[in-house]
Tab-separated table of N, CA and C in Angstrom:
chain	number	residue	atom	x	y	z
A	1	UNK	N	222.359	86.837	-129.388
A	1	UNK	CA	223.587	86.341	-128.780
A	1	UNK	C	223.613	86.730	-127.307
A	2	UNK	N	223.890	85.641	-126.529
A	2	UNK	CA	223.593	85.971	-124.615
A	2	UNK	C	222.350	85.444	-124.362
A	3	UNK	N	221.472	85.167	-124.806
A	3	UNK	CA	219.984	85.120	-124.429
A	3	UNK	C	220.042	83.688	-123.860
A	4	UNK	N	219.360	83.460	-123.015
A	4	UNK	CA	219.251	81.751	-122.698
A	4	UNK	C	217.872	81.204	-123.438
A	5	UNK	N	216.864	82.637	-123.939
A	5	UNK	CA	215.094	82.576	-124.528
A	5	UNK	C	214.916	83.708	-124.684
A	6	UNK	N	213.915	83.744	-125.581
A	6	UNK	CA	213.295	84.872	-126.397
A	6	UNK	C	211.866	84.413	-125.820
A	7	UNK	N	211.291	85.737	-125.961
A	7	UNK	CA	210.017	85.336	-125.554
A	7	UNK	C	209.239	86.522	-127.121
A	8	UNK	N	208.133	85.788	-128.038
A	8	UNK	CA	207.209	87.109	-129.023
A	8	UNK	C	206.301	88.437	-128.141
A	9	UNK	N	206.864	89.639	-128.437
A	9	UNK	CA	205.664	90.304	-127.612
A	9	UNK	C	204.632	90.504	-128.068
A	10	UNK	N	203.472	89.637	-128.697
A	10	UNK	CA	202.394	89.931	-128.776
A	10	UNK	C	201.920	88.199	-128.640
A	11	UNK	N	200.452	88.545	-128.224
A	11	UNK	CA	199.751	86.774	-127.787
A	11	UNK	C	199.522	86.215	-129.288
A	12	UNK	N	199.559	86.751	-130.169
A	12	UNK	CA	199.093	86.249	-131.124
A	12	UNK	C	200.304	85.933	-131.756
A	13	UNK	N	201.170	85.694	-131.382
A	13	UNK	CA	202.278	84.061	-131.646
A	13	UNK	C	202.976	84.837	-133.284
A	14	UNK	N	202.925	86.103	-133.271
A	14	UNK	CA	203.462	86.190	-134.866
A	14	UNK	C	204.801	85.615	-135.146
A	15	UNK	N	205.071	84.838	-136.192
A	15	UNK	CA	206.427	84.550	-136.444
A	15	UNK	C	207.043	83.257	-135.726
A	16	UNK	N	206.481	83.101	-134.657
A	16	UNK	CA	207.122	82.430	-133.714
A	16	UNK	C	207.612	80.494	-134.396
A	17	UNK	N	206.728	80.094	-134.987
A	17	UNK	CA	207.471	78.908	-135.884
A	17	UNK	C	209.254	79.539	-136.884
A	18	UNK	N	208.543	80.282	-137.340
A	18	UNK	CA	210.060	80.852	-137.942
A	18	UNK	C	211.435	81.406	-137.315
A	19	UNK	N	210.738	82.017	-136.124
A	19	UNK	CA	211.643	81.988	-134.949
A	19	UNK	C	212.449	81.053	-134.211
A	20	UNK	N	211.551	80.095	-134.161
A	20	UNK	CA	211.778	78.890	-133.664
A	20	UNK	C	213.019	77.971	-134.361
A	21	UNK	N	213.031	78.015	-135.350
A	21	UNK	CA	213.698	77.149	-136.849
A	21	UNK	C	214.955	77.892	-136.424
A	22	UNK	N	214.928	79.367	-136.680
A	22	UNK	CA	216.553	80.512	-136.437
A	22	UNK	C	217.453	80.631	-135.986
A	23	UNK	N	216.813	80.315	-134.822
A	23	UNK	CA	217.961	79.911	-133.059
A	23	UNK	C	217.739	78.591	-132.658
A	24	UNK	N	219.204	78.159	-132.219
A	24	UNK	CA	218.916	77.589	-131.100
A	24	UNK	C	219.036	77.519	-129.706
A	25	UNK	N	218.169	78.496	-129.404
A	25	UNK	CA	217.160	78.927	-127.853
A	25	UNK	C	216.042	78.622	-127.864
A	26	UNK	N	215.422	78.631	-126.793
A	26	UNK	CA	214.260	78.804	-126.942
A	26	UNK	C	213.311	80.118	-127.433
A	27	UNK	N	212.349	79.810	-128.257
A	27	UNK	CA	211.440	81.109	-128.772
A	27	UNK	C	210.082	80.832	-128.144
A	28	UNK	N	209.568	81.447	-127.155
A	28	UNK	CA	208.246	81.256	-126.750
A	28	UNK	C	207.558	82.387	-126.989
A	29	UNK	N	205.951	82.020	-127.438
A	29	UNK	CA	204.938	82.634	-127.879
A	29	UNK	C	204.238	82.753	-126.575
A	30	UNK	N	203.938	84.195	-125.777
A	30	UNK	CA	202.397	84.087	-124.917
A	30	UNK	C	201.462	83.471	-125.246
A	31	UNK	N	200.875	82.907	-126.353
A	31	UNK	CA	199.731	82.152	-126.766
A	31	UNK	C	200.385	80.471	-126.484
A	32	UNK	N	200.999	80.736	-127.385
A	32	UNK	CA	201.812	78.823	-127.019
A	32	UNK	C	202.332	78.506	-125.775
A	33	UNK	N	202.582	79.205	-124.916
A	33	UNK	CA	203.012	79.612	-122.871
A	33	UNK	C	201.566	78.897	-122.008
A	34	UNK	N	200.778	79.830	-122.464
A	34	UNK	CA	199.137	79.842	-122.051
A	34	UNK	C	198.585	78.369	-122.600
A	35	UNK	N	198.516	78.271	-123.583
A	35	UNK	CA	197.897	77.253	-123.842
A	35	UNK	C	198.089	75.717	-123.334
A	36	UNK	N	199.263	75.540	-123.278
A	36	UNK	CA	200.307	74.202	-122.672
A	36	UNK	C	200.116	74.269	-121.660
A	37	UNK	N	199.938	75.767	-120.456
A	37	UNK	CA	199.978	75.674	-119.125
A	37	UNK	C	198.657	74.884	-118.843
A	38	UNK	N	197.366	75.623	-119.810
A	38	UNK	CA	196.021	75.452	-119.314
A	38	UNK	C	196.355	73.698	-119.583
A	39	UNK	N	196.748	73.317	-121.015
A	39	UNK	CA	196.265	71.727	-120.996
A	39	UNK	C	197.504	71.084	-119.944
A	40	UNK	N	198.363	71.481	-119.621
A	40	UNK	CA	199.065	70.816	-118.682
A	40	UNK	C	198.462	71.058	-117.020
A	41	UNK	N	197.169	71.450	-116.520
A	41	UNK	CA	196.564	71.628	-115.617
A	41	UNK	C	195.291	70.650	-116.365
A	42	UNK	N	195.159	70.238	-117.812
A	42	UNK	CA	194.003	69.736	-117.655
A	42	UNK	C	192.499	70.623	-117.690
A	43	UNK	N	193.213	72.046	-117.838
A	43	UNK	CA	191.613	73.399	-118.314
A	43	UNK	C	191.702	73.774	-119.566
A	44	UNK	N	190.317	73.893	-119.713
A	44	UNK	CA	189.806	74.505	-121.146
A	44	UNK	C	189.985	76.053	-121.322
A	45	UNK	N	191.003	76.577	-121.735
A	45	UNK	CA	191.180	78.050	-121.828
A	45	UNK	C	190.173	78.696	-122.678
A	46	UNK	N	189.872	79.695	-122.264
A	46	UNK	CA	188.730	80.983	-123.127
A	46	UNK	C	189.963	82.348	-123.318
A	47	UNK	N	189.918	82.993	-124.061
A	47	UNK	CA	190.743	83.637	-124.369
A	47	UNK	C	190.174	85.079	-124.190
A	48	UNK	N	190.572	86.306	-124.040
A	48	UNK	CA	190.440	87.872	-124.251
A	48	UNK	C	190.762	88.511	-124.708
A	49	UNK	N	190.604	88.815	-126.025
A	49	UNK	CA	191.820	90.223	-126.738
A	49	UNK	C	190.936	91.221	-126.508
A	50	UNK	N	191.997	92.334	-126.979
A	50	UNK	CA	191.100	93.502	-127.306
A	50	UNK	C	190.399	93.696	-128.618
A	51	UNK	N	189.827	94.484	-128.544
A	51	UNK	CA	189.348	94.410	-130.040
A	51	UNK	C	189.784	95.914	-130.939
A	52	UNK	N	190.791	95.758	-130.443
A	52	UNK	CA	192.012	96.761	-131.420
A	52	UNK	C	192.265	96.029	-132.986
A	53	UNK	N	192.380	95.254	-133.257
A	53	UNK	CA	192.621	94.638	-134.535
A	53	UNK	C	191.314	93.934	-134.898
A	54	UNK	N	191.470	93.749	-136.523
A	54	UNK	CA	190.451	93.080	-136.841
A	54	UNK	C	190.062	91.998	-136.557
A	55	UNK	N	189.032	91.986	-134.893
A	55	UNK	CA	188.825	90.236	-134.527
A	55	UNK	C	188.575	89.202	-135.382
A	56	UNK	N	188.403	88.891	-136.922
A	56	UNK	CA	188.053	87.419	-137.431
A	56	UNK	C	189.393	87.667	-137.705
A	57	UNK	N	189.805	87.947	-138.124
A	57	UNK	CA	191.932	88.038	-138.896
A	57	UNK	C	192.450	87.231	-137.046
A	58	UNK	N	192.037	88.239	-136.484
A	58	UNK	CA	192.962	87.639	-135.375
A	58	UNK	C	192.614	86.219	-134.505
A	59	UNK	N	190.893	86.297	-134.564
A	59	UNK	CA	190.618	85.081	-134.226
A	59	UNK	C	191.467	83.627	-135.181
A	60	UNK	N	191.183	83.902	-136.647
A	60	UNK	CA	191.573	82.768	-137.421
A	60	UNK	C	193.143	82.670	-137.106
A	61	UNK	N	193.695	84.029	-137.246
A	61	UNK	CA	195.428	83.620	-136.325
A	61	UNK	C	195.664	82.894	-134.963
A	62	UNK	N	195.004	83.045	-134.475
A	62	UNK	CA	195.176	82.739	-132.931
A	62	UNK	C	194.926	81.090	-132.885
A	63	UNK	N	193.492	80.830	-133.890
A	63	UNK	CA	193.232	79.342	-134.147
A	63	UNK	C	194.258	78.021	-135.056
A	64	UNK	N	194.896	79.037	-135.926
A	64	UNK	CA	195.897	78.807	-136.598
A	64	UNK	C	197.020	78.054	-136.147
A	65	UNK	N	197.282	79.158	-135.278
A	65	UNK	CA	198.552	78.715	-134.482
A	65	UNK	C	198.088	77.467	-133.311
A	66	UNK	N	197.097	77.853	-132.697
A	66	UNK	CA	196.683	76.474	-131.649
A	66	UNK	C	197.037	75.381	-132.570
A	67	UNK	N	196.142	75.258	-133.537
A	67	UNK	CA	196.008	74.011	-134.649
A	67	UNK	C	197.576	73.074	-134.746
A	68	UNK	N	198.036	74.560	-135.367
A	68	UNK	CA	199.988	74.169	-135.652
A	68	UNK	C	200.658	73.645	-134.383
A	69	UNK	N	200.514	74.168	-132.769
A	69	UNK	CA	200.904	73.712	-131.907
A	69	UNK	C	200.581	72.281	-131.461
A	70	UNK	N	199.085	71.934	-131.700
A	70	UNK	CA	198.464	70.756	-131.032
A	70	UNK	C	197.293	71.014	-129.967
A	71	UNK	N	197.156	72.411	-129.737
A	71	UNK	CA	196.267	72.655	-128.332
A	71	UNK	C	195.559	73.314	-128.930
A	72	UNK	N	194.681	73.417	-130.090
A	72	UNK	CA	193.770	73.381	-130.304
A	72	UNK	C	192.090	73.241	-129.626
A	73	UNK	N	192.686	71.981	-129.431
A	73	UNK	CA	190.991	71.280	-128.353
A	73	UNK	C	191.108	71.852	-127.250
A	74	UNK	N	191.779	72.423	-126.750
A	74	UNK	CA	192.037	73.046	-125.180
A	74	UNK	C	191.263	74.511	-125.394
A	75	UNK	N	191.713	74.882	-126.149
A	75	UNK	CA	190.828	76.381	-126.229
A	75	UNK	C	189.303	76.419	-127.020
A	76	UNK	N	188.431	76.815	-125.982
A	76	UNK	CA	187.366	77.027	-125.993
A	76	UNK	C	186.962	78.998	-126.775
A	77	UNK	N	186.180	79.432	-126.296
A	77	UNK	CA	185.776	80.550	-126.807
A	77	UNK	C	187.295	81.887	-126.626
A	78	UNK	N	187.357	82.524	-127.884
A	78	UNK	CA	187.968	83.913	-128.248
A	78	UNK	C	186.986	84.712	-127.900
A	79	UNK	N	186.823	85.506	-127.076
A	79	UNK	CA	185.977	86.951	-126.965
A	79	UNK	C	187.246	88.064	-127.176
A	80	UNK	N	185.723	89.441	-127.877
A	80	UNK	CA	187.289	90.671	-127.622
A	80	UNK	C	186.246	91.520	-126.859
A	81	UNK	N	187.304	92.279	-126.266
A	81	UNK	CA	186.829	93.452	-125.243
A	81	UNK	C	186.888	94.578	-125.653
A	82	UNK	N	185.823	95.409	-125.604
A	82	UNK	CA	185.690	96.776	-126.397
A	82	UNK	C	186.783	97.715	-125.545
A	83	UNK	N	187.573	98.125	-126.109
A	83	UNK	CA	188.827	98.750	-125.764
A	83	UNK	C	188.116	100.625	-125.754
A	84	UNK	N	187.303	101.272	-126.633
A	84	UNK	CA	186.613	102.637	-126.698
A	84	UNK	C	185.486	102.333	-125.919
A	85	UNK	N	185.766	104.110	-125.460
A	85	UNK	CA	184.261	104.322	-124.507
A	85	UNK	C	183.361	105.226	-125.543
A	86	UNK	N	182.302	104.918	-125.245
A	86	UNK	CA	180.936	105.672	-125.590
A	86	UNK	C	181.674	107.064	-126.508
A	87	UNK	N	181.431	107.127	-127.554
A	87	UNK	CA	181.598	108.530	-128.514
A	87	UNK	C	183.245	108.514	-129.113
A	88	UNK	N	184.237	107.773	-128.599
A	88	UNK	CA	185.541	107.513	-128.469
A	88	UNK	C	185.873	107.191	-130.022
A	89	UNK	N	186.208	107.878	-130.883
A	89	UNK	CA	186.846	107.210	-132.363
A	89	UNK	C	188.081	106.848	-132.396
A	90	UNK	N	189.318	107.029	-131.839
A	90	UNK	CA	190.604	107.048	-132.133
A	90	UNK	C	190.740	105.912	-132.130
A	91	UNK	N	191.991	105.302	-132.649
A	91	UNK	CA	192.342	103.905	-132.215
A	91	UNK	C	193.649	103.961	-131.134
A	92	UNK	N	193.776	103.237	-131.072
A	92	UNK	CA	194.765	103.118	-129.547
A	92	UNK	C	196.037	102.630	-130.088
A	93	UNK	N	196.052	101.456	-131.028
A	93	UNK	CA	197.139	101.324	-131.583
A	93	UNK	C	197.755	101.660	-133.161
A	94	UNK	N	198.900	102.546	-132.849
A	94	UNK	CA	199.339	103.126	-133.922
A	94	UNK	C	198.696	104.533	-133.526
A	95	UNK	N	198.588	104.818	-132.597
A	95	UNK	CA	198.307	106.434	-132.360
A	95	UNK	C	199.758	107.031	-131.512
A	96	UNK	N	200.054	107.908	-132.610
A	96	UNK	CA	201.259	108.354	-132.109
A	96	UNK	C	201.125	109.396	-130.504
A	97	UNK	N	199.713	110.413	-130.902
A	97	UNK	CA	199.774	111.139	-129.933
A	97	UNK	C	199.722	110.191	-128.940
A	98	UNK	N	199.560	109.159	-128.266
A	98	UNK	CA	199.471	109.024	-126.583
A	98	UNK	C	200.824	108.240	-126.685
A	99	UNK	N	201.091	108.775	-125.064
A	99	UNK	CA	202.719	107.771	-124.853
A	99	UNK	C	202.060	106.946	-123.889
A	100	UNK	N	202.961	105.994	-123.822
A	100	UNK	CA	202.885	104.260	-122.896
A	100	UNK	C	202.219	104.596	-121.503
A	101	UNK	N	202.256	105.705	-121.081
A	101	UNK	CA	201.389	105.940	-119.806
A	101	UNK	C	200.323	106.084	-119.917
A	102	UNK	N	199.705	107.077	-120.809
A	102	UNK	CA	197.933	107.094	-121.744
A	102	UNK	C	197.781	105.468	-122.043
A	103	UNK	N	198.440	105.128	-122.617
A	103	UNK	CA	197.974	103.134	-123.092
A	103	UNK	C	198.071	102.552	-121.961
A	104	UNK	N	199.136	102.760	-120.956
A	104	UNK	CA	198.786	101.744	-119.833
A	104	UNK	C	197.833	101.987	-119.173
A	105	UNK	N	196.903	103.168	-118.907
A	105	UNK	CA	196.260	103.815	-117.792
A	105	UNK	C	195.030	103.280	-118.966
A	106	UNK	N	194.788	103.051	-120.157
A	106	UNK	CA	193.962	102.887	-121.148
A	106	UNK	C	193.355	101.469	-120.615
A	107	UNK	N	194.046	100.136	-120.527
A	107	UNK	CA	194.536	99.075	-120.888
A	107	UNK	C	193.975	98.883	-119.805
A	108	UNK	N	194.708	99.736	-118.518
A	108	UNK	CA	194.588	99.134	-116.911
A	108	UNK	C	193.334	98.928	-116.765
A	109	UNK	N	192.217	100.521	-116.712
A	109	UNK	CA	190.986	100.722	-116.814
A	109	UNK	C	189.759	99.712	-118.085
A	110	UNK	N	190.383	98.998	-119.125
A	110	UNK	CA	189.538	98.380	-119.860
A	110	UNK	C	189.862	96.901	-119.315
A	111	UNK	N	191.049	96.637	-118.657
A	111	UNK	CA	190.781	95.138	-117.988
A	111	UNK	C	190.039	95.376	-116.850
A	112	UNK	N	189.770	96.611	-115.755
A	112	UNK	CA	189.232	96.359	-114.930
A	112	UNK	C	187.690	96.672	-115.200
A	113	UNK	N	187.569	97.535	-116.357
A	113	UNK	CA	185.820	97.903	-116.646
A	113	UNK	C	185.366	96.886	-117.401
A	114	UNK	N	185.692	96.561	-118.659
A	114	UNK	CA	185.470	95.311	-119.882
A	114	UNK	C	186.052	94.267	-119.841
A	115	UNK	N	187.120	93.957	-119.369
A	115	UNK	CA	187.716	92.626	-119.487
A	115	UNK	C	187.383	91.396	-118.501
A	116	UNK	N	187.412	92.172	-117.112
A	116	UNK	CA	186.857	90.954	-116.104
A	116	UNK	C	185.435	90.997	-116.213
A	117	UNK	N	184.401	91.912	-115.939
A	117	UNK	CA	182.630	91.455	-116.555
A	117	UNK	C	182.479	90.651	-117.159
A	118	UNK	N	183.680	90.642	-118.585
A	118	UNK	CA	183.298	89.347	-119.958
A	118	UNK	C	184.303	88.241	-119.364
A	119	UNK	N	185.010	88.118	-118.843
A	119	UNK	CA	185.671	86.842	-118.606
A	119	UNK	C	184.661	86.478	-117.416
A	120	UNK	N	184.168	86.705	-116.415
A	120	UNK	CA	183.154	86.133	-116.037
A	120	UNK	C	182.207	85.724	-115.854
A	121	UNK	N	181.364	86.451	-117.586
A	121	UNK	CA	180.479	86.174	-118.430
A	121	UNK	C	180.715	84.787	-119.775
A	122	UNK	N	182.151	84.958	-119.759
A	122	UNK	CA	182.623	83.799	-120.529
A	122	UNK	C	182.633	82.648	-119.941
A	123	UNK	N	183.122	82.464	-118.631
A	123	UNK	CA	183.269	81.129	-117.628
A	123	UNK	C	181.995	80.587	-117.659
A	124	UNK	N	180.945	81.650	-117.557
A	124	UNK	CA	179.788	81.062	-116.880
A	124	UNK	C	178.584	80.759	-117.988
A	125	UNK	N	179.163	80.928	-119.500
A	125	UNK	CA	178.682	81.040	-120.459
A	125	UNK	C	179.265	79.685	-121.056
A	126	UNK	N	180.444	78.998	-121.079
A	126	UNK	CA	181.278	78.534	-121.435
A	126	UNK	C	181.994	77.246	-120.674
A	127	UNK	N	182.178	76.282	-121.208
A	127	UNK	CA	183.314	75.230	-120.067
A	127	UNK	C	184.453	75.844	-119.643
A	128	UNK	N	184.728	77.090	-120.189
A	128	UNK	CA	186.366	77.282	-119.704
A	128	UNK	C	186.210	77.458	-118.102
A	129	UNK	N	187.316	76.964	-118.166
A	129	UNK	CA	188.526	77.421	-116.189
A	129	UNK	C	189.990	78.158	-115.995
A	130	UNK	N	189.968	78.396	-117.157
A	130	UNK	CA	191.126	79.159	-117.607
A	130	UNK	C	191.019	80.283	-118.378
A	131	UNK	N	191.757	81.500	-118.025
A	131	UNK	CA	191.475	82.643	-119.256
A	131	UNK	C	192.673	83.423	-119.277
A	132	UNK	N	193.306	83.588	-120.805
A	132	UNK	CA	194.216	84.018	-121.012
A	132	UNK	C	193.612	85.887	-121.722
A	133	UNK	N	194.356	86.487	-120.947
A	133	UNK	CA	194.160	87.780	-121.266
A	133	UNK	C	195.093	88.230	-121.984
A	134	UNK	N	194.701	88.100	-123.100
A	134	UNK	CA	195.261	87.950	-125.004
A	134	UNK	C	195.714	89.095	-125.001
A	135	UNK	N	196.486	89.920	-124.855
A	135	UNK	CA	197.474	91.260	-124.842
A	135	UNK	C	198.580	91.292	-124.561
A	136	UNK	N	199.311	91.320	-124.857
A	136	UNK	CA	201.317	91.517	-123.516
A	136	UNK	C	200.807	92.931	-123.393
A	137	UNK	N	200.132	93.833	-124.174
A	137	UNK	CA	199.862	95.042	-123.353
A	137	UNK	C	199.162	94.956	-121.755
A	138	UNK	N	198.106	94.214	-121.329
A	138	UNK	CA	198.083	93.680	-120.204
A	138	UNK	C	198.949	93.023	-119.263
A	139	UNK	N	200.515	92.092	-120.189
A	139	UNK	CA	200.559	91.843	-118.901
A	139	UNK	C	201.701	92.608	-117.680
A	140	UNK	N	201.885	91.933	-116.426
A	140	UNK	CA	201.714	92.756	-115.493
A	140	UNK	C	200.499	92.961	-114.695
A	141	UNK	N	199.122	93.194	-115.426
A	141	UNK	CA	198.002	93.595	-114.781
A	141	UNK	C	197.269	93.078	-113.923
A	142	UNK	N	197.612	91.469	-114.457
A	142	UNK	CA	196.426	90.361	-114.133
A	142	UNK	C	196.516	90.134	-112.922
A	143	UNK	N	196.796	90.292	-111.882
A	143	UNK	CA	197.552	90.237	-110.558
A	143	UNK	C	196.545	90.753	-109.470
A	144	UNK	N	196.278	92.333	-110.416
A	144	UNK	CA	195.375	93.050	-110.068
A	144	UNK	C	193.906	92.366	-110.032
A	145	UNK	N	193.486	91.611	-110.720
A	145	UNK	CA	192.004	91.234	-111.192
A	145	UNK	C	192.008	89.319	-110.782
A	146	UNK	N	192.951	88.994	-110.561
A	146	UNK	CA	193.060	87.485	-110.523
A	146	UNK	C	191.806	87.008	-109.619
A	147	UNK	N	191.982	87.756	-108.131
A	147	UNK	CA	190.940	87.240	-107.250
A	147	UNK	C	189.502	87.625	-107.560
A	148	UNK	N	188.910	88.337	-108.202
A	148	UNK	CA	187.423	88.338	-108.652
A	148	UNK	C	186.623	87.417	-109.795
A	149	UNK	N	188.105	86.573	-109.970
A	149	UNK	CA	187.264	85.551	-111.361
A	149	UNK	C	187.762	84.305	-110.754
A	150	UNK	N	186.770	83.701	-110.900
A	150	UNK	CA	186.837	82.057	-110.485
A	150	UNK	C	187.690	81.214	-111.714
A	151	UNK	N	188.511	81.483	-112.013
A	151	UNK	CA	189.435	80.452	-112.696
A	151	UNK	C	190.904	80.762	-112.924
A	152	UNK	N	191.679	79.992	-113.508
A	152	UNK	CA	193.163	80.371	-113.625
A	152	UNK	C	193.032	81.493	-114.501
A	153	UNK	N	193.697	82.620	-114.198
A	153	UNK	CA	193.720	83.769	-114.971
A	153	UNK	C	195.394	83.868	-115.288
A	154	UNK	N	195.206	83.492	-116.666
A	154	UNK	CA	197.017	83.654	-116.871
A	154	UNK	C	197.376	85.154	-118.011
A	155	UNK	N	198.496	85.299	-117.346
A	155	UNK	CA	199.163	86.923	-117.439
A	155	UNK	C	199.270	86.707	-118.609
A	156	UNK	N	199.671	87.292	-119.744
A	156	UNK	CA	200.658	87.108	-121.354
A	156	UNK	C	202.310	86.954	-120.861
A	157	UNK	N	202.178	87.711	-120.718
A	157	UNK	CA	203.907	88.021	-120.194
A	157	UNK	C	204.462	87.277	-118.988
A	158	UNK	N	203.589	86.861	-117.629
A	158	UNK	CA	204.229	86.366	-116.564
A	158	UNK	C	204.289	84.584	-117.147
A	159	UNK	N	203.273	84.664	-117.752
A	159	UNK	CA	203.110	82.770	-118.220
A	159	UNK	C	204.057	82.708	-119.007
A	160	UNK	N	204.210	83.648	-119.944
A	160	UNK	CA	205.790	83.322	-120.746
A	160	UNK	C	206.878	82.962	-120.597
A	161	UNK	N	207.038	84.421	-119.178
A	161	UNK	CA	208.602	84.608	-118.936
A	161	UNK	C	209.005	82.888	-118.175
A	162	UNK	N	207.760	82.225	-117.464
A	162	UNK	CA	207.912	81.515	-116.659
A	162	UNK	C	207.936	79.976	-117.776
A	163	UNK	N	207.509	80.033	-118.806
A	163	UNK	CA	207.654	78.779	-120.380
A	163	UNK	C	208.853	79.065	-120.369
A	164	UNK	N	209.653	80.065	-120.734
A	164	UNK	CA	210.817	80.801	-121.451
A	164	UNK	C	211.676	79.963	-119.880
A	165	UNK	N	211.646	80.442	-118.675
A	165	UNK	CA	212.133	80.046	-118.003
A	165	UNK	C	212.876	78.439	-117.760
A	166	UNK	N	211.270	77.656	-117.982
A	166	UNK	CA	211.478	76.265	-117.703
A	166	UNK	C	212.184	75.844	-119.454
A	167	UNK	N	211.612	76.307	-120.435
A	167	UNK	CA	212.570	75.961	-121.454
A	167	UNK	C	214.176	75.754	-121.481
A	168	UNK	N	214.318	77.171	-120.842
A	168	UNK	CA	215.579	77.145	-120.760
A	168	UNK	C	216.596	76.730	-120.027
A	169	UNK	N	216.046	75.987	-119.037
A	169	UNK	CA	216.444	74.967	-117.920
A	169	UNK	C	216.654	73.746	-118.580
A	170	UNK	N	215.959	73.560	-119.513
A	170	UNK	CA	216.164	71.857	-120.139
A	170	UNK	C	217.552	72.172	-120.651
């Protein structure tokens, strides 16, 4: 109640059809934001998660939902980015000991060590011109890394807020 849009915080669109049905606002998904932007520019998006969750579960979710949306054919390759360094066991999510400053300083350092290398190993591997950096834990970041990769690099969170935006203008 008050909201003009909701935006899901995670790229992987959980819920967001059921969301959708609940209210009437708008409910935007970072994955469904990203994807519409790339085919409404006419680019083939490649995607980045981390590889905090089980990548085929999340790949087949992520494909799922394209399918259900329609933008499907727009997205080209899912890569995940090794989120642990060398000897590193813990997992990152669902670890109580670190607070949001350990994960952001985590997150910051694996988009700038692992995430841009493979997105510019993906472009050049790949048709994509677009790459969505599959986290809302990233976004914010992308800002930082935009100018070293030759293609549209879209935020989770800034591409949203800005769907959520124009939604809610109609």
């Amino acid at each position: 109640e008050g909201c003009d849009a909701v935006i899901i915080g995670c790229c992987s669109d959980p819920g967001l059809p059921e969301a959708q049905r609940a209210v009437n606002i708008p409910v935007v998904g970072p994955l469904q934001a990203a994807a519409a932007t790339a085919a409404g520019r006419g680019l083939r998006l490649g995607i980045l998660c981390p590889d905090e969750h089980d990548w085929k579960t999340t790949a087949n979710w992520l494909r799922s939902n394209l399918r259900y949306y329609g933008l499907s054919e727009i997205v080209g390759p899912i890569r995940f980015v090794p989120m642990r360094s060398e000897g590193q066991t813990e997992d990152l999510i669902g670890n109580n000991e670190l607070c949001y400053k350990d994960i952001e300083a985590i997150f910051r350092n694996k988009l700038h060590d692992n995430a841009v290398p493979l997105a510019i190993k993906m472009l050049k591997e790949d048709e994509s011109n677009a790459v969505l950096f599959g986290c809302t834990l990233w976004g914010g970041m992308i800002g930082e890394i935009k100018n070293t990769i030759d293609a549209l690099c879209l935020d989770p969170i800034i591409t949203a807020v800005h769907f959520a935006e124009f939604q809610a203008s109609l």
